[in-house]
XYZ file of C-alpha atoms in Angstrom:
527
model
C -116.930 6.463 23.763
C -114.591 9.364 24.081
C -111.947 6.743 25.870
C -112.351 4.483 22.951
C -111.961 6.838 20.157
C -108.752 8.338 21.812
C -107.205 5.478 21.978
C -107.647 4.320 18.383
C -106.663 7.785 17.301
C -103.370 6.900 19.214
C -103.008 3.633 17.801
C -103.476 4.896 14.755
C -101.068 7.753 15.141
C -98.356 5.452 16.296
C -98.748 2.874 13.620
C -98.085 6.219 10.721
C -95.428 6.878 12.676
C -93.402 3.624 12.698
C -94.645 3.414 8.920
C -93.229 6.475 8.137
C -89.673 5.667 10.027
C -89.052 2.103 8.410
C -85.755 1.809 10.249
C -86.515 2.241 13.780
C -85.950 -1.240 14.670
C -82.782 -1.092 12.863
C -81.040 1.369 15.303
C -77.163 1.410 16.006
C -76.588 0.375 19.616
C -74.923 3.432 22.001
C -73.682 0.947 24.571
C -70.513 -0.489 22.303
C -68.917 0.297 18.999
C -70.958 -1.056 16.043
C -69.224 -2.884 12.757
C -71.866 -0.113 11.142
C -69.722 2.692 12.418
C -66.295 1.053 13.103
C -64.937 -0.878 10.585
C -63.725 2.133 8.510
C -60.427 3.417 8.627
C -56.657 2.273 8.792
C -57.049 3.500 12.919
C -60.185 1.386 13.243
C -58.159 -1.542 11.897
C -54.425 -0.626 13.847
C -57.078 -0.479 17.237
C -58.713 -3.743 16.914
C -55.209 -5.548 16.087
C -54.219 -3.836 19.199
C -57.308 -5.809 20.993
C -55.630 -9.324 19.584
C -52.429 -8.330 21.558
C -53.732 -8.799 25.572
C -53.757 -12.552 24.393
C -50.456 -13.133 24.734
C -49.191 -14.869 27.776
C -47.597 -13.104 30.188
C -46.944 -14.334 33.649
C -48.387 -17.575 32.562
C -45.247 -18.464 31.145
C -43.267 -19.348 35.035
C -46.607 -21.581 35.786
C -45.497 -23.986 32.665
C -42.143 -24.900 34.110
C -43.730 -24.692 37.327
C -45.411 -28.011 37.029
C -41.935 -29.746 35.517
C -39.020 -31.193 37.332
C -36.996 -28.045 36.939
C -38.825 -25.598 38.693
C -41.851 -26.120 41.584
C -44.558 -24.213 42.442
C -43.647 -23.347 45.835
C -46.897 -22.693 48.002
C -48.306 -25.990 48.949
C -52.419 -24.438 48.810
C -51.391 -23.989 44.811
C -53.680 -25.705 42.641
C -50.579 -26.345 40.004
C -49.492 -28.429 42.749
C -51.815 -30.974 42.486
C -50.878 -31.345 38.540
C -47.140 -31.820 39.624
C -48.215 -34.589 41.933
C -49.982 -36.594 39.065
C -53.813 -35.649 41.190
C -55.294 -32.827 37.772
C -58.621 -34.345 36.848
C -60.721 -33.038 34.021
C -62.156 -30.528 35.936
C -58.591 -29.133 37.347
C -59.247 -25.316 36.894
C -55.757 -24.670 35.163
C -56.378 -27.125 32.095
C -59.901 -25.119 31.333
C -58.234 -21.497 31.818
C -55.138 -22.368 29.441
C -58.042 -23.303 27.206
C -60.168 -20.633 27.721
C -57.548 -18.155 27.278
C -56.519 -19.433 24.200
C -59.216 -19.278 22.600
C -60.808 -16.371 23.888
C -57.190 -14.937 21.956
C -58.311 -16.904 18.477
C -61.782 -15.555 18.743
C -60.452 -11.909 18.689
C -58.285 -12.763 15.692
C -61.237 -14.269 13.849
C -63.433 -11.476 14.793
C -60.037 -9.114 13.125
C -59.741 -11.163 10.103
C -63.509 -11.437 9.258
C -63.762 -7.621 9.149
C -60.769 -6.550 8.006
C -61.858 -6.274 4.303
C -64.417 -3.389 5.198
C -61.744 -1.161 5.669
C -61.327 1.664 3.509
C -57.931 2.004 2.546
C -55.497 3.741 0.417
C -51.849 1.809 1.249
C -52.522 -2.484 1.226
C -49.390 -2.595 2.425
C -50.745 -1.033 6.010
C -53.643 -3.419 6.514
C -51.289 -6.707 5.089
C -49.327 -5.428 7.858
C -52.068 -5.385 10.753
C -53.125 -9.035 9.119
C -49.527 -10.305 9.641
C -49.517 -9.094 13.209
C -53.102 -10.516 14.078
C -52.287 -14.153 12.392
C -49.162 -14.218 14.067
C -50.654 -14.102 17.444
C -53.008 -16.479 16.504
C -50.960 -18.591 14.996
C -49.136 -18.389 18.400
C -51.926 -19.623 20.734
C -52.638 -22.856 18.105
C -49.033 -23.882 18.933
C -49.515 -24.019 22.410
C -53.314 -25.575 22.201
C -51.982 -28.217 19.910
C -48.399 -28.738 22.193
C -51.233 -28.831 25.474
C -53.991 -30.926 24.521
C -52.902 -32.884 20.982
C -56.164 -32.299 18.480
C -58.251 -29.086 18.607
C -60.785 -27.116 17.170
C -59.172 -25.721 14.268
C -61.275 -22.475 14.179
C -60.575 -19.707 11.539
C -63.972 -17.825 11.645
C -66.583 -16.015 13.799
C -69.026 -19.218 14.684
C -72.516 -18.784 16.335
C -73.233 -20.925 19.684
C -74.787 -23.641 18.105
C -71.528 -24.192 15.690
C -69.626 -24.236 18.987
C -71.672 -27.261 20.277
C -71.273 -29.237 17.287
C -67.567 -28.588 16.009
C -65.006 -31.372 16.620
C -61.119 -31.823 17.240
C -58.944 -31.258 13.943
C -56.187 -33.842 13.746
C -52.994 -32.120 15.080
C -51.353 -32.483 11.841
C -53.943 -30.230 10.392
C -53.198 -27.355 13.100
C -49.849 -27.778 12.460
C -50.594 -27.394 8.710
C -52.151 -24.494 9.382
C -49.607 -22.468 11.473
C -47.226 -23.022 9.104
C -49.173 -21.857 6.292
C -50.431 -19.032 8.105
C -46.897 -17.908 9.949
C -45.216 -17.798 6.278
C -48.092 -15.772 5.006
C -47.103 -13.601 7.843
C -43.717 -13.292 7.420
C -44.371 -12.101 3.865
C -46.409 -9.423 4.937
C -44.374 -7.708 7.947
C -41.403 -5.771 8.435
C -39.012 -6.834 10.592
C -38.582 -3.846 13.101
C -41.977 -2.894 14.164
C -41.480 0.007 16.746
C -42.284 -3.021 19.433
C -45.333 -4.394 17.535
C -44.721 -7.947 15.794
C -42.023 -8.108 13.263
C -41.037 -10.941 10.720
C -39.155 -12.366 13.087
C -41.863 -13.245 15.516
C -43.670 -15.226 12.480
C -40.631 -16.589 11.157
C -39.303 -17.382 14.889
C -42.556 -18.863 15.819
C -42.412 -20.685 12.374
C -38.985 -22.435 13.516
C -40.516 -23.284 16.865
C -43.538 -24.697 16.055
C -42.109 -26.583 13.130
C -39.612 -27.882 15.819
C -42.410 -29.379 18.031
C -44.124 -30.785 15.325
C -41.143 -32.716 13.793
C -40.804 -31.101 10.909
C -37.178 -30.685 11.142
C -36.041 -29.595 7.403
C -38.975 -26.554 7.769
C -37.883 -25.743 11.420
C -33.885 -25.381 9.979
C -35.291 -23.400 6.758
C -37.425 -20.942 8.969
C -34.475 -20.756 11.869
C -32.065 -20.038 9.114
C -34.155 -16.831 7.396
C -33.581 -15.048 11.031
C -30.104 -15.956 11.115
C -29.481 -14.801 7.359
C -31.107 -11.718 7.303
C -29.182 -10.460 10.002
C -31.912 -8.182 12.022
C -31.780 -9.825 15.332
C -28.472 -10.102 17.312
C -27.492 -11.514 20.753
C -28.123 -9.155 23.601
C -24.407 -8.778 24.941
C -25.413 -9.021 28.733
C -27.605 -12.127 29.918
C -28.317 -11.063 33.327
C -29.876 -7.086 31.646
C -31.720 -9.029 29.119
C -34.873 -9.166 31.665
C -33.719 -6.160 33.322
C -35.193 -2.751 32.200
C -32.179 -1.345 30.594
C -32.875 -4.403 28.086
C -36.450 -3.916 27.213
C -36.730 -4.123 23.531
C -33.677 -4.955 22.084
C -32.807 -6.473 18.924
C -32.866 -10.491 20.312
C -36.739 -9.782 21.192
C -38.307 -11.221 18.325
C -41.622 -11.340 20.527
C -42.985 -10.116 23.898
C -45.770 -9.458 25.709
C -45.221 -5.202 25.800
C -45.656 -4.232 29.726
C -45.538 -0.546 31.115
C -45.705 0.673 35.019
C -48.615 2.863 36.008
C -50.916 1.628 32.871
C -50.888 -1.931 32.121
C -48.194 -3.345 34.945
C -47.952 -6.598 36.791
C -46.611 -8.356 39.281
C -43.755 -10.487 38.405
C -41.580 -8.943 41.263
C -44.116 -10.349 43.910
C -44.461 -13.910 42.627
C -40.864 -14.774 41.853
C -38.614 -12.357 44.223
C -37.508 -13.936 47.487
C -40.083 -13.492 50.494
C -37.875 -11.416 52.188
C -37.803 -8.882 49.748
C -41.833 -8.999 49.418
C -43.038 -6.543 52.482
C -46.509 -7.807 53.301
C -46.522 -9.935 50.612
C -45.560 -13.555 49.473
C -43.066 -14.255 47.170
C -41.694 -16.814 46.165
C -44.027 -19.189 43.896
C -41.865 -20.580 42.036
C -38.184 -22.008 43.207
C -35.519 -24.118 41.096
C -35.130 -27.078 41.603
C -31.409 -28.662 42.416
C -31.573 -30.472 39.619
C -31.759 -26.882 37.694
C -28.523 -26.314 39.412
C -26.785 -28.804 38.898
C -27.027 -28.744 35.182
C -24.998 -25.675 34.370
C -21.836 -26.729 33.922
C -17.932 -25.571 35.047
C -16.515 -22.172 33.899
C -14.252 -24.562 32.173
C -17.439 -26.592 30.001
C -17.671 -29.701 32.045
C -20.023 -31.180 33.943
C -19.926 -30.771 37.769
C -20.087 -34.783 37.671
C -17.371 -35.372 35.554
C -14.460 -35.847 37.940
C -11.796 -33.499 36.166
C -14.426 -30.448 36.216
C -13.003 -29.286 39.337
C -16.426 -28.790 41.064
C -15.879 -28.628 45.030
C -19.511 -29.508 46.674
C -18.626 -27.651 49.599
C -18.302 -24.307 47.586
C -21.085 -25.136 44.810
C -21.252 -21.850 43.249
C -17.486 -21.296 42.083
C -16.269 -21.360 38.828
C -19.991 -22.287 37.123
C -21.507 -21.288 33.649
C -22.434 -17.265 34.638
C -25.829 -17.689 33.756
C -26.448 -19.667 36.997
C -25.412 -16.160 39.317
C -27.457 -14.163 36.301
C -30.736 -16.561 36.832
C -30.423 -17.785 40.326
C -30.154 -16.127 43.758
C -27.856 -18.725 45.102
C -26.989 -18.324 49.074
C -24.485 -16.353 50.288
C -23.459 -14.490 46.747
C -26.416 -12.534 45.068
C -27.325 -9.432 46.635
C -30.777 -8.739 47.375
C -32.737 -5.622 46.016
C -32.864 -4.018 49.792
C -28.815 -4.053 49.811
C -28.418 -7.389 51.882
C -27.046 -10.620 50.244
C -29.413 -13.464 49.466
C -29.484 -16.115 52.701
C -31.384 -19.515 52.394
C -29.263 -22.242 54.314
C -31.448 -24.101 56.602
C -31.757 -23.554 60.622
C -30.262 -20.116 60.019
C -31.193 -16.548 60.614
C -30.678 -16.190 57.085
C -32.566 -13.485 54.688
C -34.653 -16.233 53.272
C -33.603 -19.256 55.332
C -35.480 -22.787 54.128
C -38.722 -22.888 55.086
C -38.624 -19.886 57.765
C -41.783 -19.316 56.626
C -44.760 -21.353 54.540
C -43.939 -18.361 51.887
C -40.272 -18.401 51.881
C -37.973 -21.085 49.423
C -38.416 -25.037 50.121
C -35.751 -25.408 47.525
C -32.739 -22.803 49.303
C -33.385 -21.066 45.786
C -35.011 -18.141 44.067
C -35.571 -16.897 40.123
C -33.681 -14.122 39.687
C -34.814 -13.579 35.828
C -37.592 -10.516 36.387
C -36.435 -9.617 39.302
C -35.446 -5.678 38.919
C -34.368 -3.657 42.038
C -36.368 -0.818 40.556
C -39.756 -2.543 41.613
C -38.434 -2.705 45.202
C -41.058 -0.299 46.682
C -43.938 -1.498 44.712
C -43.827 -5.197 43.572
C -47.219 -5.495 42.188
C -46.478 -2.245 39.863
C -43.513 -4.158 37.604
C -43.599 -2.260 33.872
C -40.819 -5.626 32.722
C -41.941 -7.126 29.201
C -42.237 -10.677 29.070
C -40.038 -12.271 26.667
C -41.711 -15.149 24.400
C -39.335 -15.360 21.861
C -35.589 -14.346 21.324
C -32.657 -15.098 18.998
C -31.141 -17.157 20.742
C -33.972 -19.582 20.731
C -33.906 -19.640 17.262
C -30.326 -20.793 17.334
C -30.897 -23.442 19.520
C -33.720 -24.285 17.100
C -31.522 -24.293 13.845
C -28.464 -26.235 15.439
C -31.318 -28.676 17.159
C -32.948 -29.127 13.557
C -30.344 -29.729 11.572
C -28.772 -32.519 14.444
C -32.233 -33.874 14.461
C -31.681 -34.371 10.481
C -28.234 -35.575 10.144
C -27.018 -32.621 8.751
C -24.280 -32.014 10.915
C -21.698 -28.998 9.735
C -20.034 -25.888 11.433
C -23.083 -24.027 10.830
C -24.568 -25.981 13.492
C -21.539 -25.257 16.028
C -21.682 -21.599 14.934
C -25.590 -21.579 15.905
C -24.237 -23.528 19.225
C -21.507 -21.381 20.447
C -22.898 -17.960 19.837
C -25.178 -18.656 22.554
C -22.667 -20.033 24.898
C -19.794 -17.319 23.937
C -22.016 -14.331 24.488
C -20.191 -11.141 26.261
C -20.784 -12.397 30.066
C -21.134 -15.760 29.546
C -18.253 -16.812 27.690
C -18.436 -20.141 28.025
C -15.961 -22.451 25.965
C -17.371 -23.715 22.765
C -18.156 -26.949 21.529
C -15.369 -27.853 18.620
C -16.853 -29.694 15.681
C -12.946 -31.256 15.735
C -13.934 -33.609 18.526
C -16.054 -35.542 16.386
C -19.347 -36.067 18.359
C -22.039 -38.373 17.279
C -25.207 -37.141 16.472
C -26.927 -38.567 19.747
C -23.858 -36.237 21.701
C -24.842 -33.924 20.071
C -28.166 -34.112 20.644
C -27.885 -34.183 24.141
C -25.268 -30.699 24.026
C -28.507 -29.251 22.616
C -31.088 -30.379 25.106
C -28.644 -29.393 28.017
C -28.118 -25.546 26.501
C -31.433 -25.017 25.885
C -32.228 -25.722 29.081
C -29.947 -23.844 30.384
C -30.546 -21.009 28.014
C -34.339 -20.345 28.435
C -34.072 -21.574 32.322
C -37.434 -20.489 33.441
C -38.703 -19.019 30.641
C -41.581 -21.037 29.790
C -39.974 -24.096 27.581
C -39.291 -27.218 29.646
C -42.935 -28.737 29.640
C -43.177 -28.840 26.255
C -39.720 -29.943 25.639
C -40.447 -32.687 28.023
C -42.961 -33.770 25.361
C -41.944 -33.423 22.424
C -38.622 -35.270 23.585
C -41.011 -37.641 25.111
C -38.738 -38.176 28.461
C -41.641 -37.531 30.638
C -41.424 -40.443 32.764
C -37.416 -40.161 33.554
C -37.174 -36.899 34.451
C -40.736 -36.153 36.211
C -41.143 -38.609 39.142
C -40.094 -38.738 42.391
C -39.145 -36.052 45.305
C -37.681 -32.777 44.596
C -34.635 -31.571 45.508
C -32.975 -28.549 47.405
C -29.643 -26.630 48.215
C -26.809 -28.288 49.085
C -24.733 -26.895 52.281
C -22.221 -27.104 55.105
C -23.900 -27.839 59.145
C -21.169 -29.090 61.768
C -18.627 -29.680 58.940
C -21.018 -32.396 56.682
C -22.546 -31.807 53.245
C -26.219 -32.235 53.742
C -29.356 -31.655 50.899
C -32.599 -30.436 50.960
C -35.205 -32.670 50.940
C -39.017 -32.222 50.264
C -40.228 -35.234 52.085
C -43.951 -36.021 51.440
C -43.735 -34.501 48.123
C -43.537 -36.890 45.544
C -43.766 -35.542 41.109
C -45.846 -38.143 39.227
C -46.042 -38.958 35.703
C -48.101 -41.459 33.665
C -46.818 -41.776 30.042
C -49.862 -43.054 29.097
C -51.676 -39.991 30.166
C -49.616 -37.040 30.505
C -47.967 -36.098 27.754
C -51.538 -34.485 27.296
C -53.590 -32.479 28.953
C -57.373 -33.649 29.145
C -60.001 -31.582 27.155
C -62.070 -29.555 30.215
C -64.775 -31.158 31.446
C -66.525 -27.663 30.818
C -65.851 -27.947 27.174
C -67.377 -31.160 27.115
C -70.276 -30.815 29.022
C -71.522 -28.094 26.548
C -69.794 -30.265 23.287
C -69.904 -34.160 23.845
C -68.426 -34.040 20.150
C -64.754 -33.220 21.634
C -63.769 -36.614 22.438
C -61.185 -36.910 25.631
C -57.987 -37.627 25.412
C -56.629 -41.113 26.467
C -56.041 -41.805 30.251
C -58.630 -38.775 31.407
């Protein structure tokens, strides 16, 4: 009896107790910051925008023209090898981890955006500005979702897991509705030099881009043209320091993903240096392509094909557009960070000979873009900002545009030759006097672009969007050039063969993944 009436005494005594503290189930967890506590001040709003930024690609950027006829992913055991080769299925890792990644990006931004508004504040101005950053960004990964896989969730709010099993593909128009509208709001709201953060220029740059991709030529020129107008962002004189450290952060960075060695480095020395400047490591993962080569042109602005261009096969490298020696390690010419000179012909006891080892060049060439002799002694520990965005992008985009329209003035040559007459590259302009067509034109674009933003993260989706998938992608890739026993021979990847099938690949599929937990996200065709 004594047992018994303890006990209800206890009982008793615990149930005044929880009476008396109605909120005890309504604690604040200690194991992570609580919207309760954090969702307060101008800091708690400038350190959750600075969450949103990790999104942004970084390295990612090499693997997209990795898988396109310009550039190859080098080691063989690489799973972007199979997409090259036409074998990706649904379940190919890399098409769920682009989506994945993007979205894991938009969810932060929602997150930002539904919680902004609890923020005490005494300056709008301030939280406009962290809103501007945080839509840019996600405005950024909708571009590349909607250039990847066509229609996609268009998703502007927190949603529980049940909403993610039953939400379905927005038409692509729609997304592309939606940047726009959202990268103007942007661009209203921001300054334009941001101390490295996101400027106006990233959301009006981004605007011009995406409007680009989507066809929307007259708002791509309008957007392109703001930059140019208001004058903030200027050509970086020297190409080849413009992904060197001494040009981290200058004024034709409109966006980048912000690096720093010791606290949040990488290891862009160690994929993209040659092997033999790797020690213990590999190298090397993605090579150009000959047919990269061959498309910068004569010192003199003509085509190594055209027969008056004065190109000599047997010395490949003279007299050529600059930014081939600033982008390239080509045989023979570009010293290597170690103080030797860069040596890839085949059968020789060369620095980086073809295919000395499985790690070293198949191609007889290297990216020299990222590759700074400062990270030498510790490749993985690179502090080099990725660039995503620059000026002279958004010249290309204006002068690309406004061809694209009809609207075909010196503005458009202007846009054209400051890119190509840049302090060490200097290449001869292109006179509106000689009267090209609007289809010459168009391909005087294409070909600067490409040379332009070589390796940079554009030539899939300008494969595309120009829809020339299935001329330039198939068949074997090519190497070097060179000199044995007094003959010009080439490099030749035999066994490996690029596929593409226009009536599948100008999209990626949805992931299988996605799918499995979402039947409502209908595949695209040909997957």
């Amino acid at each position: 009896m004594k047992n018994i009436k303890s006990i209800i005494i206890l009982l008793i005594a615990g149930w005044l107790s929880t009476n008396c503290q109605t909120d005890l189930l309504e604690t604040i967890p200690n194991d992570r910051i609580s919207k309760e506590i954090f969702w307060q001040t101008i800091s708690d709003a400038e350190f959750a925008a600075n969450a949103v930024y990790p999104s942004l690609d970084g390295l990612g950027i090499f693997a997209y023209d990795g898988i396109t006829d310009l550039l190859m992913t080098n080691h063989p055991f690489n799973a972007n090898v199979n997409i090259q080769r036409g074998f990706g299925t649904v379940a190919t890792g890399r098409f769920f981890s682009e989506w994945e990644d993007s979205y894991q990006g938009i969810r932060r931004a929602n997150d930002f955006m539904d919680n902004i508004d609890r923020v005490q504040y005494d300056n709008a101005s301030d939280i406009n500005r962290l809103r501007g950053e945080v839509m840019t960004i996600r405005a950024y990964h909708y571009i590349k979702l909607a250039m990847l896989y066509g229609d996609v969730p268009l998703i502007t709010t927190d949603i529980d897991i049940e909403g993610g099993r039953n939400i379905t593909r927005t038409p692509v128009s729609e997304v592309w509705d939606f940047v726009e509208a959202e990268l103007e709001q942007a661009a209203a709201w921001l300054p334009y030099h941001n101390n490295g953060r996101i400027g106006k220029g990233a959301a009006l740059g981004l605007k011009a881009r995406a409007m680009l991709f989507s066809g929307r030529f007259s708002q791509a020129a309008e957007a392109a043209k703001r930059v140019i107008d208001d004058g903030e962002h200027t050509l970086y004189p020297d190409y080849y320091g413009l992904f060197q450290y001494q040009g981290q952060n200058n004024s034709e960075i409109l966006l980048d993903r912000q690096r720093a060695r010791d606290v949040n480095a990488h290891n862009i020395y160690a994929i993209l240096a040659p092997w033999s400047q790797i020690p213990g490591s590999t190298g090397s993962l993605y090579v150009p392509t000959q047919k990269m080569i061959d498309m910068y042109e004569m010192i003199n602005g003509k085509s190594i094909d055209d027969p008056d261009s004065g190109f000599d096969p047997f010395n490949p490298y003279e007299n050529r557009d600059p930014r081939l020696a600033h982008s390239v390690f080509l045989t023979g010419r570009t010293p290597l960070p170690d103080g030797g000179t860069y040596g890839s012909t085949p059968n020789t006891d060369g620095s980086d000979a073809v295919q000395i080892t499985v790690y070293s060049t198949a191609t007889g060439y290297n990216v020299r873009k990222y590759v700074a002799n400062q990270d030498y002694n510790n490749p993985s520990n690179s502090g080099l900002n990725i660039i995503l965005l620059r000026y002279a992008e958004v010249l290309l985009t204006y002068a690309e545009a406004k061809t694209e329209l009809g609207e075909i003035d010196q503005s458009v040559y202007d846009a054209i030759n400051a890119v190509r007459e840049r302090p060490s590259v200097e290449m001869p302009p292109i006179n509106m006097e000689d009267g090209h067509s609007q289809e010459e034109l168009r391909q005087i674009i294409r070909k600067e672009r490409t040379v332009e933003l070589a390796f940079e993260g554009h030539r899939l989706f300008d494969i595309r969007r120009w829809r020339i998938g299935e001329e330039e992608m198939p068949g074997m890739p090519l190497g070097m050039t060179y000199v044995e026993n007094g003959e010009l021979k080439q490099v030749e990847l035999q066994g490996f063969e690029r596929s593409f099938n226009s009536n599948r690949d100008y999209l990626w599929p949805i992931p299988q993944q996605e799918r499995d937990l979402n039947p409502n996200l209908v595949q695209n065709q040909g997957w």
